[in-house]
């Protein structure tokens, strides 16, 4: 059942500002903010100051983030002053997690003003719109001095029972679980693609200026930036220019978040790249990020890109 608080957030007019558009992760950060706002309103709670039953801080962490760009709206195709109509809706996905769906549409696109339907997001996407899926789980630190041991929790005021249920066929649980086991969204290679290069490995040191949020945890949007840094290094090794990288069009990207890290952490990122056999200029990069000294899996991503001329 759609309650009145969810209905209030089903649509908003957004003017693209400098803080939400770039060749990097700014848009993903803004979508994440909309997720927290949507959950706060739909569940009638203060998400930003949530607490465990013991009174410790609880965080609505990102476990899976997928964004699919459209013909008109895609992650790195926005600029100052673009006007959007953003529709958001939260769904029940267990007692300690929640699924939030978003549609970013051109403001002048004729669309019905009704709550966002999962059928549209998963089966009938409008070709001009960008769609995002955010699967979030409540977590808390088990040690005040470390980000490595995070436990699932449920804030006492997380009122999820009235949220509409996401149909099981759309749940990403199994998909993310397989990616976690295989260290990859494409362990056997994506259908219709051929491997373009030998595996490429990048080392990255966690940047305490850019990669941590105000709670001292790795910021969910920084995972996009870290993976983009690895991909850019691969592109440069291929003789591609930074300008080509900035012109890339991301048509589909998904990230599974499997770990956090402390300041000083060093990561190794393994990158594999495939080329489409039927769509010239279309590539998929699959990347896995591990903590260098322990081998602990931090995250995996799969990203489909149209490279352009």
Tab-separated table of C-alpha atoms in Angstrom:
chain	number	residue	atom	x	y	z
A	1	UNK	CA	0.000	0.000	0.000
A	2	UNK	CA	1.293	3.430	-0.935
A	3	UNK	CA	0.980	5.736	2.074
A	4	UNK	CA	0.650	9.496	1.889
A	5	UNK	CA	4.293	10.155	2.827
A	6	UNK	CA	5.524	8.014	-0.076
A	7	UNK	CA	3.125	9.801	-2.411
A	8	UNK	CA	4.585	13.172	-1.444
A	9	UNK	CA	8.001	12.102	-2.670
A	10	UNK	CA	6.960	10.366	-5.849
A	11	UNK	CA	8.014	13.288	-8.046
A	12	UNK	CA	10.206	16.382	-7.749
A	13	UNK	CA	11.467	19.039	-10.113
A	14	UNK	CA	15.268	19.316	-10.135
A	15	UNK	CA	17.499	21.907	-11.782
A	16	UNK	CA	20.981	20.460	-12.308
A	17	UNK	CA	23.504	22.436	-10.251
A	18	UNK	CA	27.333	22.300	-10.275
A	19	UNK	CA	27.349	19.928	-7.298
A	20	UNK	CA	25.518	17.142	-9.132
A	21	UNK	CA	27.099	16.849	-12.568
A	22	UNK	CA	30.599	15.882	-13.704
A	23	UNK	CA	32.583	13.172	-15.409
A	24	UNK	CA	32.841	11.482	-12.006
A	25	UNK	CA	30.617	10.457	-9.111
A	26	UNK	CA	28.649	13.624	-8.263
A	27	UNK	CA	25.366	12.427	-9.744
A	28	UNK	CA	25.586	9.106	-7.910
A	29	UNK	CA	26.060	10.973	-4.649
A	30	UNK	CA	22.932	13.027	-5.293
A	31	UNK	CA	20.886	9.929	-6.149
A	32	UNK	CA	22.051	8.416	-2.875
A	33	UNK	CA	20.874	11.519	-1.012
A	34	UNK	CA	17.456	11.149	-2.656
A	35	UNK	CA	17.386	7.539	-1.465
A	36	UNK	CA	17.948	8.560	2.149
A	37	UNK	CA	15.295	11.300	1.831
A	38	UNK	CA	12.808	8.870	0.284
A	39	UNK	CA	13.324	6.246	2.992
A	40	UNK	CA	13.127	8.879	5.732
A	41	UNK	CA	9.808	10.137	4.433
A	42	UNK	CA	8.278	6.763	3.555
A	43	UNK	CA	9.309	5.144	6.861
A	44	UNK	CA	8.547	8.213	8.975
A	45	UNK	CA	11.969	8.261	10.620
A	46	UNK	CA	15.117	10.354	10.947
A	47	UNK	CA	17.429	8.319	8.721
A	48	UNK	CA	20.390	10.650	9.206
A	49	UNK	CA	20.433	10.188	12.983
A	50	UNK	CA	19.239	6.579	13.245
A	51	UNK	CA	20.317	4.526	16.256
A	52	UNK	CA	20.595	0.866	17.122
A	53	UNK	CA	18.524	-0.483	20.032
A	54	UNK	CA	21.681	0.028	22.145
A	55	UNK	CA	21.886	3.686	21.161
A	56	UNK	CA	24.844	3.435	18.757
A	57	UNK	CA	24.804	5.137	15.329
A	58	UNK	CA	23.142	3.091	12.570
A	59	UNK	CA	23.806	3.780	8.897
A	60	UNK	CA	21.645	3.060	5.866
A	61	UNK	CA	24.531	1.620	3.853
A	62	UNK	CA	24.570	0.887	0.142
A	63	UNK	CA	24.812	-2.816	-0.691
A	64	UNK	CA	23.902	-2.640	-4.389
A	65	UNK	CA	23.689	0.372	-6.686
A	66	UNK	CA	22.658	0.091	-10.317
A	67	UNK	CA	22.157	2.903	-12.786
A	68	UNK	CA	21.003	2.536	-16.384
A	69	UNK	CA	21.398	5.539	-18.629
A	70	UNK	CA	19.002	6.469	-21.386
A	71	UNK	CA	19.246	8.112	-24.760
A	72	UNK	CA	18.779	11.608	-23.303
A	73	UNK	CA	19.685	11.272	-19.607
A	74	UNK	CA	22.825	9.321	-18.710
A	75	UNK	CA	25.234	9.621	-15.756
A	76	UNK	CA	27.877	11.867	-17.314
A	77	UNK	CA	25.655	13.682	-19.792
A	78	UNK	CA	24.160	16.368	-17.552
A	79	UNK	CA	25.250	19.986	-17.317
A	80	UNK	CA	24.358	23.169	-15.450
A	81	UNK	CA	20.724	24.191	-15.788
A	82	UNK	CA	19.335	20.933	-17.167
A	83	UNK	CA	15.864	20.363	-15.761
A	84	UNK	CA	14.707	16.968	-14.575
A	85	UNK	CA	11.626	15.333	-13.168
A	86	UNK	CA	12.809	12.843	-10.552
A	87	UNK	CA	10.457	10.113	-9.338
A	88	UNK	CA	11.405	7.957	-6.336
A	89	UNK	CA	9.750	5.133	-4.414
A	90	UNK	CA	10.865	2.883	-1.553
A	91	UNK	CA	9.994	-0.816	-1.291
A	92	UNK	CA	10.078	-3.408	1.453
A	93	UNK	CA	12.970	-5.869	1.148
A	94	UNK	CA	13.212	-7.517	4.548
A	95	UNK	CA	13.315	-6.246	8.108
A	96	UNK	CA	16.812	-4.708	7.928
A	97	UNK	CA	16.964	-3.468	4.346
A	98	UNK	CA	15.066	-1.439	1.786
A	99	UNK	CA	14.977	-1.018	-2.000
A	100	UNK	CA	14.566	2.431	-3.551
A	101	UNK	CA	13.915	3.032	-7.243
A	102	UNK	CA	14.434	6.311	-9.088
A	103	UNK	CA	13.608	7.623	-12.543
A	104	UNK	CA	15.333	10.755	-13.860
A	105	UNK	CA	13.421	12.143	-16.821
A	106	UNK	CA	13.723	15.324	-18.906
A	107	UNK	CA	11.399	17.838	-17.256
A	108	UNK	CA	9.436	18.364	-20.471
A	109	UNK	CA	8.884	14.646	-21.141
A	110	UNK	CA	5.208	13.675	-21.059
A	111	UNK	CA	4.832	11.041	-18.320
A	112	UNK	CA	1.906	10.018	-16.133
A	113	UNK	CA	2.102	11.536	-12.645
A	114	UNK	CA	1.706	8.234	-10.802
A	115	UNK	CA	3.964	6.369	-8.336
A	116	UNK	CA	6.964	4.732	-9.988
A	117	UNK	CA	6.125	1.145	-10.947
A	118	UNK	CA	8.785	-1.610	-10.754
A	119	UNK	CA	7.447	-3.012	-14.021
A	120	UNK	CA	8.580	0.164	-15.759
A	121	UNK	CA	12.012	0.106	-14.112
A	122	UNK	CA	12.751	-3.535	-14.911
A	123	UNK	CA	10.764	-4.240	-18.072
A	124	UNK	CA	9.499	-1.062	-19.762
A	125	UNK	CA	12.156	1.616	-19.328
A	126	UNK	CA	11.567	4.818	-21.262
A	127	UNK	CA	14.481	5.247	-23.693
A	128	UNK	CA	15.016	8.904	-22.723
A	129	UNK	CA	15.233	8.336	-18.949
A	130	UNK	CA	17.859	7.240	-16.454
A	131	UNK	CA	16.854	4.606	-13.890
A	132	UNK	CA	18.580	3.820	-10.604
A	133	UNK	CA	18.169	0.967	-8.120
A	134	UNK	CA	19.477	1.301	-4.561
A	135	UNK	CA	19.488	-1.745	-2.263
A	136	UNK	CA	20.388	-0.510	1.233
A	137	UNK	CA	21.022	-2.369	4.473
A	138	UNK	CA	21.212	-0.995	8.009
A	139	UNK	CA	24.668	-1.442	9.540
A	140	UNK	CA	26.598	-0.385	12.618
A	141	UNK	CA	30.227	-0.569	13.698
A	142	UNK	CA	31.190	-3.375	16.067
A	143	UNK	CA	34.343	-1.460	17.000
A	144	UNK	CA	34.450	2.306	17.373
A	145	UNK	CA	37.991	2.412	15.978
A	146	UNK	CA	37.513	0.360	12.799
A	147	UNK	CA	35.398	0.216	9.637
A	148	UNK	CA	36.240	-3.414	8.925
A	149	UNK	CA	33.741	-5.160	11.177
A	150	UNK	CA	30.281	-3.865	10.352
A	151	UNK	CA	27.166	-5.703	11.504
A	152	UNK	CA	23.625	-5.668	10.183
A	153	UNK	CA	21.176	-4.020	12.562
A	154	UNK	CA	17.635	-2.671	12.596
A	155	UNK	CA	16.831	0.712	14.144
A	156	UNK	CA	13.837	0.518	16.442
A	157	UNK	CA	11.996	3.230	14.477
A	158	UNK	CA	12.493	1.662	11.022
A	159	UNK	CA	8.807	1.403	10.056
A	160	UNK	CA	8.980	-0.755	6.952
A	161	UNK	CA	5.801	-2.836	7.242
A	162	UNK	CA	3.634	-0.405	5.258
A	163	UNK	CA	6.072	-0.126	2.357
A	164	UNK	CA	4.955	-1.807	-0.874
A	165	UNK	CA	6.712	-5.120	-1.468
A	166	UNK	CA	9.166	-5.433	-4.333
A	167	UNK	CA	8.163	-8.498	-6.374
A	168	UNK	CA	10.617	-11.350	-5.782
A	169	UNK	CA	11.484	-11.601	-9.465
A	170	UNK	CA	13.026	-8.118	-9.283
A	171	UNK	CA	15.003	-8.650	-6.072
A	172	UNK	CA	18.778	-8.250	-6.578
A	173	UNK	CA	19.711	-10.484	-3.629
A	174	UNK	CA	20.671	-13.529	-5.706
A	175	UNK	CA	22.463	-11.422	-8.333
A	176	UNK	CA	24.567	-9.648	-5.727
A	177	UNK	CA	25.249	-12.876	-3.875
A	178	UNK	CA	26.628	-14.503	-7.017
A	179	UNK	CA	28.809	-11.477	-7.726
A	180	UNK	CA	30.184	-11.629	-4.192
A	181	UNK	CA	31.034	-15.322	-4.524
A	182	UNK	CA	32.603	-14.941	-7.976
A	183	UNK	CA	34.310	-11.541	-7.424
A	184	UNK	CA	32.542	-10.486	-10.611
A	185	UNK	CA	29.215	-9.663	-12.221
A	186	UNK	CA	30.489	-11.385	-15.391
A	187	UNK	CA	32.663	-14.335	-14.283
A	188	UNK	CA	32.249	-16.141	-17.616
A	189	UNK	CA	32.229	-12.982	-19.726
A	190	UNK	CA	29.088	-11.139	-20.881
A	191	UNK	CA	27.148	-12.801	-23.742
A	192	UNK	CA	27.837	-11.233	-27.131
A	193	UNK	CA	31.221	-9.839	-26.082
A	194	UNK	CA	34.818	-10.945	-26.619
A	195	UNK	CA	37.724	-10.263	-24.279
A	196	UNK	CA	39.664	-7.243	-25.489
A	197	UNK	CA	42.814	-7.292	-23.318
A	198	UNK	CA	44.693	-9.376	-20.783
A	199	UNK	CA	43.616	-8.602	-17.192
A	200	UNK	CA	44.884	-5.224	-15.967
A	201	UNK	CA	45.685	-4.488	-12.301
A	202	UNK	CA	45.719	-1.103	-10.571
A	203	UNK	CA	46.811	-0.196	-7.040
A	204	UNK	CA	44.922	2.534	-5.207
A	205	UNK	CA	45.488	4.072	-1.757
A	206	UNK	CA	42.385	5.233	0.076
A	207	UNK	CA	42.259	9.032	-0.026
A	208	UNK	CA	41.182	10.360	3.364
A	209	UNK	CA	40.349	13.747	1.824
A	210	UNK	CA	37.989	12.418	-0.847
A	211	UNK	CA	36.938	8.876	0.029
A	212	UNK	CA	35.594	9.162	3.583
A	213	UNK	CA	32.243	10.599	4.610
A	214	UNK	CA	31.319	12.571	7.714
A	215	UNK	CA	30.875	9.370	9.721
A	216	UNK	CA	34.427	8.276	8.886
A	217	UNK	CA	33.259	5.441	6.609
A	218	UNK	CA	34.155	5.025	2.961
A	219	UNK	CA	31.627	7.163	1.093
A	220	UNK	CA	29.421	5.055	-1.190
A	221	UNK	CA	29.926	7.391	-4.165
A	222	UNK	CA	33.716	7.205	-3.792
A	223	UNK	CA	33.539	3.572	-4.926
A	224	UNK	CA	32.406	4.874	-8.324
A	225	UNK	CA	35.366	7.284	-8.368
A	226	UNK	CA	37.870	4.601	-7.381
A	227	UNK	CA	36.651	2.262	-10.101
A	228	UNK	CA	36.681	5.148	-12.604
A	229	UNK	CA	40.290	5.859	-11.626
A	230	UNK	CA	41.210	2.257	-12.413
A	231	UNK	CA	39.332	2.370	-15.719
A	232	UNK	CA	41.001	5.649	-16.693
A	233	UNK	CA	44.425	4.119	-16.091
A	234	UNK	CA	43.502	1.228	-18.360
A	235	UNK	CA	42.289	3.633	-21.048
A	236	UNK	CA	45.517	5.621	-20.866
A	237	UNK	CA	47.512	2.396	-21.232
A	238	UNK	CA	45.588	1.791	-24.459
A	239	UNK	CA	46.586	5.213	-25.814
A	240	UNK	CA	43.176	6.747	-25.255
A	241	UNK	CA	42.948	10.376	-24.179
A	242	UNK	CA	41.375	11.912	-21.111
A	243	UNK	CA	38.971	13.730	-23.434
A	244	UNK	CA	37.750	10.381	-24.755
A	245	UNK	CA	37.208	9.214	-21.201
A	246	UNK	CA	35.121	12.287	-20.391
A	247	UNK	CA	32.977	11.653	-23.486
A	248	UNK	CA	32.163	8.070	-22.486
A	249	UNK	CA	28.474	7.233	-22.151
A	250	UNK	CA	27.627	4.845	-19.336
A	251	UNK	CA	24.557	2.850	-20.339
A	252	UNK	CA	24.598	0.412	-17.416
A	253	UNK	CA	26.647	0.195	-14.215
A	254	UNK	CA	26.174	-1.869	-11.090
A	255	UNK	CA	28.238	-1.990	-7.912
A	256	UNK	CA	28.126	-4.549	-5.121
A	257	UNK	CA	29.425	-3.117	-1.832
A	258	UNK	CA	30.971	-5.888	0.276
A	259	UNK	CA	33.362	-4.146	2.634
A	260	UNK	CA	34.586	-0.895	4.092
A	261	UNK	CA	38.115	0.118	5.032
A	262	UNK	CA	40.163	2.259	7.391
A	263	UNK	CA	42.452	5.208	6.550
A	264	UNK	CA	45.722	3.977	5.072
A	265	UNK	CA	44.137	1.060	3.262
A	266	UNK	CA	45.634	0.072	-0.087
A	267	UNK	CA	43.493	-1.677	-2.693
A	268	UNK	CA	44.286	-3.774	-5.736
A	269	UNK	CA	41.731	-3.456	-8.519
A	270	UNK	CA	41.595	-6.111	-11.214
A	271	UNK	CA	40.094	-4.870	-14.494
A	272	UNK	CA	38.811	-6.989	-17.365
A	273	UNK	CA	37.464	-5.461	-20.583
A	274	UNK	CA	35.296	-6.907	-23.341
A	275	UNK	CA	34.141	-5.570	-26.728
A	276	UNK	CA	30.699	-6.156	-28.203
A	277	UNK	CA	30.622	-8.362	-31.297
A	278	UNK	CA	27.509	-6.639	-32.633
A	279	UNK	CA	27.642	-3.022	-31.427
A	280	UNK	CA	30.837	-1.233	-32.436
A	281	UNK	CA	32.096	1.104	-29.729
A	282	UNK	CA	30.296	-0.727	-26.912
A	283	UNK	CA	32.453	-2.208	-24.144
A	284	UNK	CA	31.990	-3.770	-20.734
A	285	UNK	CA	34.540	-3.441	-17.956
A	286	UNK	CA	34.352	-5.746	-14.944
A	287	UNK	CA	36.372	-4.776	-11.871
A	288	UNK	CA	37.010	-6.271	-8.449
A	289	UNK	CA	38.522	-4.307	-5.559
A	290	UNK	CA	40.398	-6.149	-2.802
A	291	UNK	CA	42.280	-4.926	0.240
A	292	UNK	CA	45.917	-5.493	-0.698
A	293	UNK	CA	47.281	-6.787	2.592
A	294	UNK	CA	44.399	-9.119	3.502
A	295	UNK	CA	42.818	-10.018	0.166
A	296	UNK	CA	39.430	-9.025	1.593
A	297	UNK	CA	36.851	-8.256	-1.095
A	298	UNK	CA	35.677	-4.634	-0.905
A	299	UNK	CA	33.488	-4.228	-4.001
A	300	UNK	CA	32.852	-5.331	-7.567
A	301	UNK	CA	31.420	-3.425	-10.499
A	302	UNK	CA	30.313	-4.052	-14.044
A	303	UNK	CA	30.001	-1.075	-16.371
A	304	UNK	CA	28.765	-0.946	-19.964
A	305	UNK	CA	30.107	1.995	-21.944
A	306	UNK	CA	29.585	3.491	-25.363
A	307	UNK	CA	33.040	4.860	-26.168
A	308	UNK	CA	31.997	7.140	-29.018
A	309	UNK	CA	34.252	8.189	-31.901
